[in-house]
Structures are given as structure tokens and as C-alpha cells.
Short mmCIF file of C-alpha atoms and ligand atoms in Angstrom, two decimals:
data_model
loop_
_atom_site.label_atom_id
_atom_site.label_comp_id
_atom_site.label_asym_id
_atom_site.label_seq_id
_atom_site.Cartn_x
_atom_site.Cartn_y
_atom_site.Cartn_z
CA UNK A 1 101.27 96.59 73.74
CA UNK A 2 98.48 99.05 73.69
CA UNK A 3 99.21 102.34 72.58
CA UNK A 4 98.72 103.98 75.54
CA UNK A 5 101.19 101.74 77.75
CA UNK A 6 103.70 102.59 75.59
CA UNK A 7 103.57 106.06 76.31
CA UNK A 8 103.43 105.73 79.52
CA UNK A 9 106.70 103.53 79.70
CA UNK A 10 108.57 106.53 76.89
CA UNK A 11 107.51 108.96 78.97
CA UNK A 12 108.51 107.49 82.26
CA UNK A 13 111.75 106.66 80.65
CA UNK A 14 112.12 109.94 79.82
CA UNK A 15 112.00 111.78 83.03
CA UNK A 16 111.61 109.37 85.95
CA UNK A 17 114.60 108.01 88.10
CA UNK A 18 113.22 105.11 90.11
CA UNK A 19 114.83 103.79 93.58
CA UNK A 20 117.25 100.94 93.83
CA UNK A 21 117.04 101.10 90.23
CA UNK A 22 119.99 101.26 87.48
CA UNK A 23 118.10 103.49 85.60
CA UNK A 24 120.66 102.06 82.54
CA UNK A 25 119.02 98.66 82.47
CA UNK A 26 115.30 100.21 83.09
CA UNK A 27 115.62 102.63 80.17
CA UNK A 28 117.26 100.00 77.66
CA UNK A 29 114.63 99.60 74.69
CA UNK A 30 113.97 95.97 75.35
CA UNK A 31 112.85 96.63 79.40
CA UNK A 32 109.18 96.72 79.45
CA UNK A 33 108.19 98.14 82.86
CA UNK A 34 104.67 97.36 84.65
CA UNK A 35 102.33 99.54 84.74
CA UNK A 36 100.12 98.99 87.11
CA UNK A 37 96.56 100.66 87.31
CA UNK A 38 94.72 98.74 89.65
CA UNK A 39 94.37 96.15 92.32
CA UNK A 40 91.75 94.21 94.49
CA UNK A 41 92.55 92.09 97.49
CA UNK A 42 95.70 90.07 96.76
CA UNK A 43 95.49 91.39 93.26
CA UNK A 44 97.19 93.98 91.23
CA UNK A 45 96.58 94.43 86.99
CA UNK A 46 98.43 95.99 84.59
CA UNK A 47 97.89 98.58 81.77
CA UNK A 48 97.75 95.40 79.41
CA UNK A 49 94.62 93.74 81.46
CA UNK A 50 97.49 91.15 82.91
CA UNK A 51 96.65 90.14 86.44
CA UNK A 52 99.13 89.61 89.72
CA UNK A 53 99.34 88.21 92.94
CA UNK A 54 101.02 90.68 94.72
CA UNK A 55 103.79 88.79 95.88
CA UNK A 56 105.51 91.29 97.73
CA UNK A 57 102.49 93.18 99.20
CA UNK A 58 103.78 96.57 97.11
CA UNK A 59 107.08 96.87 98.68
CA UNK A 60 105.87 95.12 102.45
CA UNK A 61 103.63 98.09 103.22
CA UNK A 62 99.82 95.82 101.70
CA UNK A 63 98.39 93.87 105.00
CA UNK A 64 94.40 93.65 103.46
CA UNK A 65 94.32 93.58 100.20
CA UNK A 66 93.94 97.03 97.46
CA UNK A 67 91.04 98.44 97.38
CA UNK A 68 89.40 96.80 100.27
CA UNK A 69 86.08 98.88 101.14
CA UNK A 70 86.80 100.21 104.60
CA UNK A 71 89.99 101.71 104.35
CA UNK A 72 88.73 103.23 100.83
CA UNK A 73 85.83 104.30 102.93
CA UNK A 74 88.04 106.22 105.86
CA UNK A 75 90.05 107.92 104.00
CA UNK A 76 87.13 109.08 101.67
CA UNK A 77 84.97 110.24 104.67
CA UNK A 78 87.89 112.11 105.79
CA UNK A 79 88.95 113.63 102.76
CA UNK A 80 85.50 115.17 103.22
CA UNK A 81 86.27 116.76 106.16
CA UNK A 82 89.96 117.89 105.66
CA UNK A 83 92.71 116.35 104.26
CA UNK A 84 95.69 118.03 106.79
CA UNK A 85 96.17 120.49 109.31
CA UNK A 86 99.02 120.76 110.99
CA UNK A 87 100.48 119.08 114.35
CA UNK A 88 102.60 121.95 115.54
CA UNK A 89 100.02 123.73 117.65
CA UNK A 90 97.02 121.90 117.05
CA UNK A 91 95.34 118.31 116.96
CA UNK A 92 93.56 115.94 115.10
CA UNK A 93 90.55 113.27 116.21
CA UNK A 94 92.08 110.35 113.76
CA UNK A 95 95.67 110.84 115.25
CA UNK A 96 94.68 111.40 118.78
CA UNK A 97 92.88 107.96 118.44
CA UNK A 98 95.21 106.42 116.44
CA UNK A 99 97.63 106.76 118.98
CA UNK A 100 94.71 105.46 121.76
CA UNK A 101 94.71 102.85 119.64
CA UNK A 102 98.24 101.55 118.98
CA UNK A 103 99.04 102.16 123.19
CA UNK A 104 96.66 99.68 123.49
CA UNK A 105 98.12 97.04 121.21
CA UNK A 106 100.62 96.91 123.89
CA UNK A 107 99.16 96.33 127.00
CA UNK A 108 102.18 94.59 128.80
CA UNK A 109 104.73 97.53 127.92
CA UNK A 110 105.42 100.72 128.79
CA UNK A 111 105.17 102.04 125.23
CA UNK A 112 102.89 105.09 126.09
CA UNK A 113 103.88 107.90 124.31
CA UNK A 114 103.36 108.24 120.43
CA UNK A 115 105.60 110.74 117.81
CA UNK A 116 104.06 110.91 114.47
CA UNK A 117 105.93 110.69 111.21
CA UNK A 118 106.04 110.35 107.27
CA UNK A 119 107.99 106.53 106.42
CA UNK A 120 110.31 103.99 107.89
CA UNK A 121 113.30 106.08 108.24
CA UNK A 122 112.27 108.81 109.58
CA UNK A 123 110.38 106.79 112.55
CA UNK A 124 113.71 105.30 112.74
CA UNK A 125 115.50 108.87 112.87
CA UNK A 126 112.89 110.07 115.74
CA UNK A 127 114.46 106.89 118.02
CA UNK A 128 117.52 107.49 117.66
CA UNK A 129 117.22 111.97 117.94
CA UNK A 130 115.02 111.16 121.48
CA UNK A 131 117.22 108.57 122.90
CA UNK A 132 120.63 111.27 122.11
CA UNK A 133 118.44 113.84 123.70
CA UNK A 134 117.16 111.68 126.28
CA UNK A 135 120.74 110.82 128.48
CA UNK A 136 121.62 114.62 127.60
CA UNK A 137 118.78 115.36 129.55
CA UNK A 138 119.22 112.87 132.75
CA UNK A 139 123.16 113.95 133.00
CA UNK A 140 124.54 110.79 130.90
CA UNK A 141 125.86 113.28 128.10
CA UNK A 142 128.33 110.63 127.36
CA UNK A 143 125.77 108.11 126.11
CA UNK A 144 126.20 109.63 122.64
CA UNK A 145 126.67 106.55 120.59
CA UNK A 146 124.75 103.80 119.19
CA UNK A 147 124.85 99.83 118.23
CA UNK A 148 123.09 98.51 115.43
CA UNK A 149 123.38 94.39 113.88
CA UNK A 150 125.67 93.66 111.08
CA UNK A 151 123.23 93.14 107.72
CA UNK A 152 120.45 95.67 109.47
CA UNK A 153 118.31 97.66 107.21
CA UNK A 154 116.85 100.96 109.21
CA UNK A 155 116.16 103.16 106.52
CA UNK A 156 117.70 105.29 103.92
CA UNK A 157 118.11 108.88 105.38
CA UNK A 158 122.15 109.72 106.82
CA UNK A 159 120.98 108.85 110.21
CA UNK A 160 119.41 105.91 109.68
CA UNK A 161 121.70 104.78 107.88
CA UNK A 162 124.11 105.07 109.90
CA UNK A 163 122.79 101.97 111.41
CA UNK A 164 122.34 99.93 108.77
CA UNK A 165 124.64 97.12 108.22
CA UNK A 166 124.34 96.34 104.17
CA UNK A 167 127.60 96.99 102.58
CA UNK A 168 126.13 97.69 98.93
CA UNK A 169 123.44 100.11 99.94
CA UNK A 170 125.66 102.15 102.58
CA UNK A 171 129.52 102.18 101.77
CA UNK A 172 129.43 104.92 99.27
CA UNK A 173 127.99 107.07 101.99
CA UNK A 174 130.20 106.67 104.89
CA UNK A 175 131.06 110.01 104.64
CA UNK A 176 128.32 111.42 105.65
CA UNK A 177 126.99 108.58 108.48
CA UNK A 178 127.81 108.68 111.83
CA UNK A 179 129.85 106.46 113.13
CA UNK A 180 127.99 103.49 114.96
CA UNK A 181 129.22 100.14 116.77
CA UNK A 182 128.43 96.92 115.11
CA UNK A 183 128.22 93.79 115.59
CA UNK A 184 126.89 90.44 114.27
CA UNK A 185 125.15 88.58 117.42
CA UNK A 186 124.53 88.62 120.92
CA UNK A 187 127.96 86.60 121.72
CA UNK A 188 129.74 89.77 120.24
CA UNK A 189 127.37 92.29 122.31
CA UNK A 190 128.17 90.56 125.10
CA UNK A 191 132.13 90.67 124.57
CA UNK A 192 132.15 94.75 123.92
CA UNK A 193 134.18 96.42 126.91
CA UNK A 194 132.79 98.35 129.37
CA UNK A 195 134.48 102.12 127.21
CA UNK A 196 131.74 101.16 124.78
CA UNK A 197 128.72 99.94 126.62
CA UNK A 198 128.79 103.23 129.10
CA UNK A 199 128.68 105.22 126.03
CA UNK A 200 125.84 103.55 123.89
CA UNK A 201 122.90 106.11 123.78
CA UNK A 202 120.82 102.93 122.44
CA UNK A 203 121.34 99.57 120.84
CA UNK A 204 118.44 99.14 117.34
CA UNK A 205 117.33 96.21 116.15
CA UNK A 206 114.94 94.16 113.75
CA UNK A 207 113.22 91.90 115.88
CA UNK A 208 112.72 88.38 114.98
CA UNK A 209 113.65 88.88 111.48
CA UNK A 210 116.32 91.53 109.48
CA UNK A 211 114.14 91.81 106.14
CA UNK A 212 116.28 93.63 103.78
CA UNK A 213 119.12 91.71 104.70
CA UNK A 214 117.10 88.60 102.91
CA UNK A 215 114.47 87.35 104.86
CA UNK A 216 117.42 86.09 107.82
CA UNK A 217 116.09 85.15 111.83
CA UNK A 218 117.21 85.94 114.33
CA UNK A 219 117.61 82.88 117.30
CA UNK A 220 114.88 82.22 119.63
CA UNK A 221 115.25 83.82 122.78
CA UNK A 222 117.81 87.14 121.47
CA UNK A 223 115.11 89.67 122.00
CA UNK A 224 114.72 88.80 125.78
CA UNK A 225 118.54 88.24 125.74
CA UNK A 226 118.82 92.04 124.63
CA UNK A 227 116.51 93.03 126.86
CA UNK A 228 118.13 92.06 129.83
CA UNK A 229 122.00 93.01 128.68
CA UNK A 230 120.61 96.74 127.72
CA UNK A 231 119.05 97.01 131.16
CA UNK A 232 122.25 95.72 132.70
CA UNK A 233 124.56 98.11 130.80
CA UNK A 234 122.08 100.69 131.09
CA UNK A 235 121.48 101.81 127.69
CA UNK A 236 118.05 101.88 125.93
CA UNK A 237 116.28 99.41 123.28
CA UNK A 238 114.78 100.29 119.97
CA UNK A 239 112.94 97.71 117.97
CA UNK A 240 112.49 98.61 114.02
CA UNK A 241 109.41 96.48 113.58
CA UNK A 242 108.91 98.88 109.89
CA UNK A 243 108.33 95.50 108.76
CA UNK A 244 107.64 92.92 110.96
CA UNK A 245 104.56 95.19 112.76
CA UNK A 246 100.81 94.41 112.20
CA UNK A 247 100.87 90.16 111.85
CA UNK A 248 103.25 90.19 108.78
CA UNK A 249 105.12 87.48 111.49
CA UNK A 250 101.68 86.06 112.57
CA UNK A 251 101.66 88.07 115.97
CA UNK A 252 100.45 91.92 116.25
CA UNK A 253 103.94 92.95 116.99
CA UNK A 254 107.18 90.41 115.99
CA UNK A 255 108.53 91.87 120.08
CA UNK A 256 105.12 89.75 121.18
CA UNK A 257 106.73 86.49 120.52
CA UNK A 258 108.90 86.96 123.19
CA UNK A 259 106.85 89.04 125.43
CA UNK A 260 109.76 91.86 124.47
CA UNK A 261 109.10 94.98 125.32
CA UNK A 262 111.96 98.15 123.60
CA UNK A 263 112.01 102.01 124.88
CA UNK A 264 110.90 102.75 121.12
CA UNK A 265 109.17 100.96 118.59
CA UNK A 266 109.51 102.37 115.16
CA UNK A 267 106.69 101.45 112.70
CA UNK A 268 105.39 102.48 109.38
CA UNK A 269 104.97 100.23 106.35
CA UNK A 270 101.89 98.67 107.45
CA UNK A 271 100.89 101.36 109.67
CA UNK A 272 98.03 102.45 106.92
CA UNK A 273 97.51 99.16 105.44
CA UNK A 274 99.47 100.33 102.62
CA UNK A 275 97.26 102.81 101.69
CA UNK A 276 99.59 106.29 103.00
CA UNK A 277 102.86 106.90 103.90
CA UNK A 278 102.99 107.09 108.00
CA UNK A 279 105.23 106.40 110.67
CA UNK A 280 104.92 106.38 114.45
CA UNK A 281 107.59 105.93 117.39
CA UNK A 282 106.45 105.04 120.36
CA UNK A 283 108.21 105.26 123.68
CA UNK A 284 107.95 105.19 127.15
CA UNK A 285 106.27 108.12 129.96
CA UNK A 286 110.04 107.42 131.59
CA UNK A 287 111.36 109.24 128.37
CA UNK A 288 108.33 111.59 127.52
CA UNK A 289 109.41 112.65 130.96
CA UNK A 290 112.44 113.54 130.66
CA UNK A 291 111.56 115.91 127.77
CA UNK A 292 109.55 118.08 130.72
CA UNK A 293 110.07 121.36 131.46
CA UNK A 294 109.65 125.22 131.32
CA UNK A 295 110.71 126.46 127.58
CA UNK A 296 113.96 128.66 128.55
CA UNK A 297 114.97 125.07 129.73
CA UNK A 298 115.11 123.98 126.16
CA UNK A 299 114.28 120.49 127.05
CA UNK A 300 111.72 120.47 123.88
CA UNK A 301 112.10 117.74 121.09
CA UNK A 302 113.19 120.16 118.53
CA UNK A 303 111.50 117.60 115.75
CA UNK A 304 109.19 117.40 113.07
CA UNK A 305 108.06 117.25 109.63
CA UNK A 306 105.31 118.85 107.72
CA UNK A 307 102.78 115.98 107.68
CA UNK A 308 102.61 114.71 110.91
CA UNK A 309 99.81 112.94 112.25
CA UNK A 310 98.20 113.66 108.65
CA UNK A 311 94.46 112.95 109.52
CA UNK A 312 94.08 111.18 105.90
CA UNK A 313 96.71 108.84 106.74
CA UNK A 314 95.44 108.31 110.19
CA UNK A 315 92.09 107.27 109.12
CA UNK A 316 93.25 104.61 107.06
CA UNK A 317 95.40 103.41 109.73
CA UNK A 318 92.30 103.34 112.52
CA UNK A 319 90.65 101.69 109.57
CA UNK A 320 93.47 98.90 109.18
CA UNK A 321 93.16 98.37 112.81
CA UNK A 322 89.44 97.69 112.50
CA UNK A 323 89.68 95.61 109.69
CA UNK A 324 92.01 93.43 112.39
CA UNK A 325 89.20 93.02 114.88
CA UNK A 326 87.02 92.63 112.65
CA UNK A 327 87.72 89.91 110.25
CA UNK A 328 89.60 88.47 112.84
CA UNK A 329 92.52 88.73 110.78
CA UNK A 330 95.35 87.38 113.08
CA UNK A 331 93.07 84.06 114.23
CA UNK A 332 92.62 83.11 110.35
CA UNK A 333 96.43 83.71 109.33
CA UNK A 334 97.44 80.98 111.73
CA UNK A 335 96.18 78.55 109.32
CA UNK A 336 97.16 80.55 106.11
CA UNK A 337 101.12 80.87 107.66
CA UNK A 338 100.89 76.62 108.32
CA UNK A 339 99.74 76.13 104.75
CA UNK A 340 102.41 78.69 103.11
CA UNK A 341 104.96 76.85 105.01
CA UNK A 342 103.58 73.55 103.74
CA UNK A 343 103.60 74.93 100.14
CA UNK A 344 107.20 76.70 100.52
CA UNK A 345 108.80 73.29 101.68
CA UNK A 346 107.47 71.65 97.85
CA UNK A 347 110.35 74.66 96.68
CA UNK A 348 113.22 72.74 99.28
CA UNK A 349 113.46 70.13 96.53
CA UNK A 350 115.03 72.09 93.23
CA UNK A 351 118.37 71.99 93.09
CA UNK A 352 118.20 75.97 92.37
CA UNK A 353 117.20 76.25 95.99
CA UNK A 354 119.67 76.69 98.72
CA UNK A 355 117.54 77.50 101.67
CA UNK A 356 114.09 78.70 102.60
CA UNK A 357 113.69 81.20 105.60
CA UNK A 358 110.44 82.05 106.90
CA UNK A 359 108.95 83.53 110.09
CA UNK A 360 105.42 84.20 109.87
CA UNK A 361 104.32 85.61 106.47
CA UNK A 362 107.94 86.67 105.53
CA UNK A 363 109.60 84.29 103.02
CA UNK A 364 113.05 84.29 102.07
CA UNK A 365 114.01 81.62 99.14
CA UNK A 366 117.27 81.83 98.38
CA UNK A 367 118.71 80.27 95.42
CA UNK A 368 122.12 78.37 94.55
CA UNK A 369 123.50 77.46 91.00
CA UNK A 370 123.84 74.32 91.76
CA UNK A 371 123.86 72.22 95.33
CA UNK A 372 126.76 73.83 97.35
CA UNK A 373 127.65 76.53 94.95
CA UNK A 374 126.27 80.18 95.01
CA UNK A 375 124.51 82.10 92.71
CA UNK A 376 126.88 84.67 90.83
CA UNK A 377 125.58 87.83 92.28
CA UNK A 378 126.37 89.40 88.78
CA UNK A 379 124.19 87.20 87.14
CA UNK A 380 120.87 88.32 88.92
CA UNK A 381 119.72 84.90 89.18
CA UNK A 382 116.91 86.65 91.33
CA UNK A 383 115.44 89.39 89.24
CA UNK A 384 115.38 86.82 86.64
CA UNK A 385 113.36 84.69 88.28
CA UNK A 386 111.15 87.80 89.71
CA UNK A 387 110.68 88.78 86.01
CA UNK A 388 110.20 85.12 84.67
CA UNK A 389 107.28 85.45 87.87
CA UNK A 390 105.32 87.61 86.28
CA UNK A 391 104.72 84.86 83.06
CA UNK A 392 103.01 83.04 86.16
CA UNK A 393 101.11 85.91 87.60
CA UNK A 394 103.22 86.88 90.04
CA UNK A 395 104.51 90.02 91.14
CA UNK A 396 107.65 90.05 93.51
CA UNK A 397 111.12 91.35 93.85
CA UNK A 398 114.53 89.50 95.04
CA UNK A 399 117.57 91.01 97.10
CA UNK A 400 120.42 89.73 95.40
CA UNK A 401 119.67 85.91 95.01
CA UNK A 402 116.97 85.20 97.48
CA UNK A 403 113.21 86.07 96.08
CA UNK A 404 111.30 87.52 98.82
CA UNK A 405 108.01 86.29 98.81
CA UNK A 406 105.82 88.74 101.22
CA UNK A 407 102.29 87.98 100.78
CA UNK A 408 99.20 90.09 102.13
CA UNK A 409 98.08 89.04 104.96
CA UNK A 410 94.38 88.86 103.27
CA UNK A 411 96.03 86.37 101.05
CA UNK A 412 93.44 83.14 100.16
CA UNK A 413 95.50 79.54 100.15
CA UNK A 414 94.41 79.21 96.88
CA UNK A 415 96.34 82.43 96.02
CA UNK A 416 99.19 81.09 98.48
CA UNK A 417 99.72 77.90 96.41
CA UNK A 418 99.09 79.61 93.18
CA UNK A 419 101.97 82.26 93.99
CA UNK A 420 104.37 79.01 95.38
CA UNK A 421 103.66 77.60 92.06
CA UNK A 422 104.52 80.66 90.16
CA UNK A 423 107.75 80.94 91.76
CA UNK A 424 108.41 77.35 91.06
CA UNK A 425 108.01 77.54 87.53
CA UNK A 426 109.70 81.22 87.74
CA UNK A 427 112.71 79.27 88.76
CA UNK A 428 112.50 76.48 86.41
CA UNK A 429 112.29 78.88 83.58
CA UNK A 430 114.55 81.36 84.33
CA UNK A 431 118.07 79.06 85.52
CA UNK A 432 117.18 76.14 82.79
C1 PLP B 1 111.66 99.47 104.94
C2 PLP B 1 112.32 99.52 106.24
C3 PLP B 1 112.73 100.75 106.79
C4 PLP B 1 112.64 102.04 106.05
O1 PLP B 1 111.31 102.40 105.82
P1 PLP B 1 110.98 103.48 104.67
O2 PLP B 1 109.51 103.68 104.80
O3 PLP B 1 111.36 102.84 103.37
O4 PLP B 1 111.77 104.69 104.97
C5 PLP B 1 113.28 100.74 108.06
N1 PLP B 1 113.40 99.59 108.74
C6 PLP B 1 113.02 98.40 108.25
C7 PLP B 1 113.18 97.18 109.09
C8 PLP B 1 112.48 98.32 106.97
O5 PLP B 1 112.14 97.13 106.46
#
């Protein structure tokens, strides 16, 4: 190891506390941590020269590749101009268009209105603040709670959390979460009395695909199902597309598959192409509306944080959008998703693999001990094999004992079967 990395890693391990880490297992002498220093395209290297596919597109948020020359070259012309100013009380050109833009990614909804944020959760938080304040505001005070899926993922803050359905992550926090409704399909939705449905402010949900539960689908046909029981019961629709917005499931928006439209769309991860944190909700005029009003009415969304509608972050997010007309990016992932399916089903055959679920670009392999028998979960038969990856040059993380294989969507097929084959002999290796 070159002198330099292992600095780095002593000094890291000396003052750093890393996220959905045990910090006990990443400071013990023997863990050697990446460092990573730079990336191109698909690509990512490491302080040692060593060279990646980035698997996991750096935690879901990559869609065209590091370093690619257009989003480098927004965010560089803007930096030249300024790199923030606020949002409370004045404007910005990149967010004003950025929000022309993403109202017209959805023509056939009534997703007008867009609130700017930092990440994930908090686009998550804004959903659920303006759909409380929302019935408060149309005389339905009593629509004060809210309905999330069993195994959801919406974030890490109290109040989206609240939502989330992942017993590990969230059971040490109950304390502090609101209490929410859950349950674990639409047969159970359907079965809830009338007490609970009259008082559901909103009913969130990942469409197509929950992601942090493990890569798991959702059944043809449930987002047009929820559609129609939230209009019948009255209550308002959020879709968390965080990760399944901007082609990661091989359409623009995951709702598009089903011609779905929610009340509020949360989205962030791919928002900048990776590049910057940023978040946007976007809802409906039918809700903006609401919000209307002289100030002693104290209708106003009482809601913000310091960066919004940061014009760096914008830019590279008008820039991402270009790159999508531009290289025609959804057309030529048709072909790439066919050919990573192809290439995933070669995995079906090891008798370390259980099950492979996929929708679009999002991979899910989850692995077994043996046919018919789990994985001990204290075993971390996945981060094995995601560490055992990186022998193969390939970068990507599990959750529990599936290995989530997330690709950018600027992925070649040659890199596609390269990182398949990496993972193959990841597994081999690492449960031999
Ligand atoms: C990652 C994720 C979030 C949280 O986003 P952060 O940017 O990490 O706060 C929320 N919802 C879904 C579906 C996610 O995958």
C-alpha cells in the first residue's frame, strides 16, 4: 500500500464515523477501506491505481457516468457566476428552469408545482409536511395520519422514518417517529375500516420497486390499483421515486409504466446525475392552491432549508436532463436492460443463488446457503461477496444477503457482462 493511502485510511480511522457502518469492524487493523480518487464513465479508481465498475452507481445517485464533460461543464460555468443565493426572497435562472423542465417530464399529470430541497428524506419530509397542512387547510383537520408499505425505505430523518417499514434500521427509534399505519399489500389496504381511511392525510409509496428493502417489485397493476382506492377514500398519493426516477427502471419516471400519476413525487438521488445533493417535490396547482392566501391567514408553507434550489446543483441537474435528450439515453438502455437481464439469468444457476429480482436497471441477487436454506444473516454472506467483488473489479454493496447490483445507466454491455462476471466469481470465492 502506498504510503500515502495509508494515511489516509489512519487518519480516517481516527476521526471519521461513516453511515450504516459498525465503525468496530471498519476501524479493526486488518479492514482496508477504498479510497477512491477518481472516476470516468462507469469507472471509479482507487488510491492504489485499482480500477472499478461502479456497481452500485455511488450509492444509486450515478445515471452518466463520473466525470462526464457536460455536467463537469455546468456546474463549472456556474460556479463562475455564483455558487448560491438564497430561495427565501429571491430566484435563480437554473432552478426556475429546472423546475420548467421536470413539469414537463410529466405531461399527462397534474404535477405542476415544484419545492426544492437538499436529499431523499427531506423531499420525502416536504410530502408528507404539505399533505398535513394541506386537509388542515380545506377543513379535513382530521386527515392527520399517514400509510406507508411494510419493508419501505423513505429516508432517514424522524419523519421519514416514520414511514419506513425496515425493522433493523427503524426500531431503535420508535420513540421519536410518529406513529403511521402499515401494511404489506393492496389486499390489506383494501381491508382497513373506514376510522382509518377518513383519517389518512396520505398513503407513500415506492413505485414499482421498494429498493432498500432488497431490490423487491411490486405486482403489475398496484400503482393504478392505489390510484383509484386513494381517490375513492379520498386521501392523497405520494410516490418516493428517490430511486427509481430518471430511467434507473428503463422509463423517465417508474409511475410511467403505469401511466400513474401521485399528488407528490419525491425525487433526489439522480436528480443531479450524482454530481450534488438535491431534492425536489412536486405536486399538484389543486394543492399549491390551497396554500393561497393573505399572510395574517397563515396559510404559508412554513418550510425550508438553507440550500434550496442551490443554482450549482441545479445546473448539473438541467445538465443531466440534456445529457437524456441528447444521447438518447432512455432509447439505448432498452437494449442494455435486455442484455443485463440475459447476463443476470447465467447467475440463476449457482446454488448460492436464491432468486434474482430486477426491474429495469435495478438488480437484486439474493443469495441462499444452499438450495432452500437461507443465508445466516450473521454471517454477511453479502458483504463478503461485495468485498470478494472488488478482486474482480467491482464495486457494490449488499443489504443483508442480496447484492444489489445498480449499474449507471451509461453502462457499456461489455462493462454489464464484465460486472455479472465479477459477481459470479465474487460468489464463488467468497461461500466456497
Ligand atoms: C435513498 C432513498 C431515500 C432517502 O434519500 P437520501 O438522499 O438518502 O435522504 C428515500 N427514499 C428512497 C426510495 C430511497 O431509495
Amino acid at each position: 500500500m502506498k504510503p500515502q493511502t495509508a494515511q489516509l485510511i489512519a487518519a480516517d480511522k481516527a476521526r471519521l464515523w461513516h453511515p450504516f457502518t459498525q465503525m468496530k469492524a471498519w476501524a479493526a487493523p486488518a479492514h482496508e477501506p477504498l479510497v477512491l480518487v477518481d472516476g470516468e464513465g462507469a469507472m471509479v479508481r482507487d488510491s492504489e491505481g485499482r480500477e472499478y465498475i461502479d456497481g452500485n452507481s455511488s450509492i444509486w445517485t450515478n445515471l452518466h457516468g463520473h466525470r462526464h464533460p457536460a455536467i463537469t461543464r455546468a456546474i463549472k460555468d456556474q460556479l463562475d457566476k455564483v455558487a448560491h443565493v438564497s430561495f427565501l426572497g429571491s430566484t435563480n435562472e437554473p432552478a426556475i428552469h429546472l423546475a420548467e423542465r421536470l413539469v414537463a417530464l410529466l405531461p399527462d399529470s397534474d404535477l405542476t408545482r415544484v419545492f426544492y430541497s437538499d436529499d431523499g428524506s427531506t423531499a420525502v419530509e416536504v410530502a408528507l409536511k404539505m399533505a398535513l397542512q394541506y386537509w388542515q387547510l380545506t377543513d379535513h383537520p382530521k386527515r392527520d395520519q399517514f400509510l406507508g408499505f411494510t419493508n419501505a425505505y423513505h429516508g432517514d430523518t424522524a419523519g421519514a422514518a416514520s414511514l419506513g417499514g425496515l425493522g433493523t434500521f427503524f426500531d431503535r427509534f420508535g420513540a421519536i417517529h410518529f406513529d403511521t399505519h402499515q401494511v404489506a399489500d393492496f389486499a390489506a389496504l383494501e381491508a382497513l375500516p373506514e376510522e382509518v381511511t377518513s383519517r389518512l392525510a396520505a398513503v407513500i409509496i415506492e413505485p414499482k420497486v421498494q429498493g432498500a428493502a432488497g431490490i423487491r417489485l411490486w405486482p403489475e397493476g398496484m400503482l393504478s390499483q392505489l390510484r383509484a382506492w386513494c381517490d375513492r377514500v379520498g386521501t392523497l398519493l405520494i410516490f418516493d421515486e428517490v430511486l427509481t426516477g430518471f430511467g434507473r427502471t428503463g422509463r423517465m419516471f417508474a409511475c410511467q409504466h403505469e401511466s400513474v400519476a401521485p399528488d407528490f413525487l419525491c425525487l433526489a438521488k439522480g436528480l443531479t446525475g450524482g454530481y450534488l445533493p438535491l431534492a425536489a417535490t412536486l405536486t399538484t396547482e389543486r394543492v399549491y392552491e390551497a396554500f393561497l392566501g393573505e399572510f395574517h391567514e397563515l396559510k404559508t408553507f412554513f418550510y425550508g432549508h438553507s440550500y434550496c434550489g442551490n443554482a450549482l446543483a441545479c445546473s448539473a441537474a438541467l445538465a443531466s436532463l440534456d445529457i437524456f435528450e441528447n444521447e438518447h439515453v432512455l432509447e439505448n438502455l432498452q437494449e442494455k436492460i435486455l442484455w443485463f437481464e440475459e447476463m443476470l439469468s447465467g447467475l440463476s444457476f449457482l446454488p448460492q443463488v436464491a432468486e434474482i429480482r430486477r426491474c429495469g436497471f435495478l438488480a437484486g441477487v439474493q443469495l441462499q446457503k444452499a438450495p432452500g436454506e437461507p443465508c445466516d444473516w450473521r454471517k454477511q454472506t453479502g458483504a463478503r461477496v461485495c468485498v470478494a467483488a472488488r478482486k474482480f473489479g467491482l464495486l457494490t454493496r449488499p443489504i443483508l444477503d442480496t447484492v444489489v447490483l445498480i449499474p449507471p445507466l451509461c453502462i457499456s454491455k461489455e462493462q454489464l457482462s464484465s460486472a455479472v462476471h465479477a459477481l459470479e466469481s465474487a460468489i464463488k470465492d467468497a461461500t466456497h
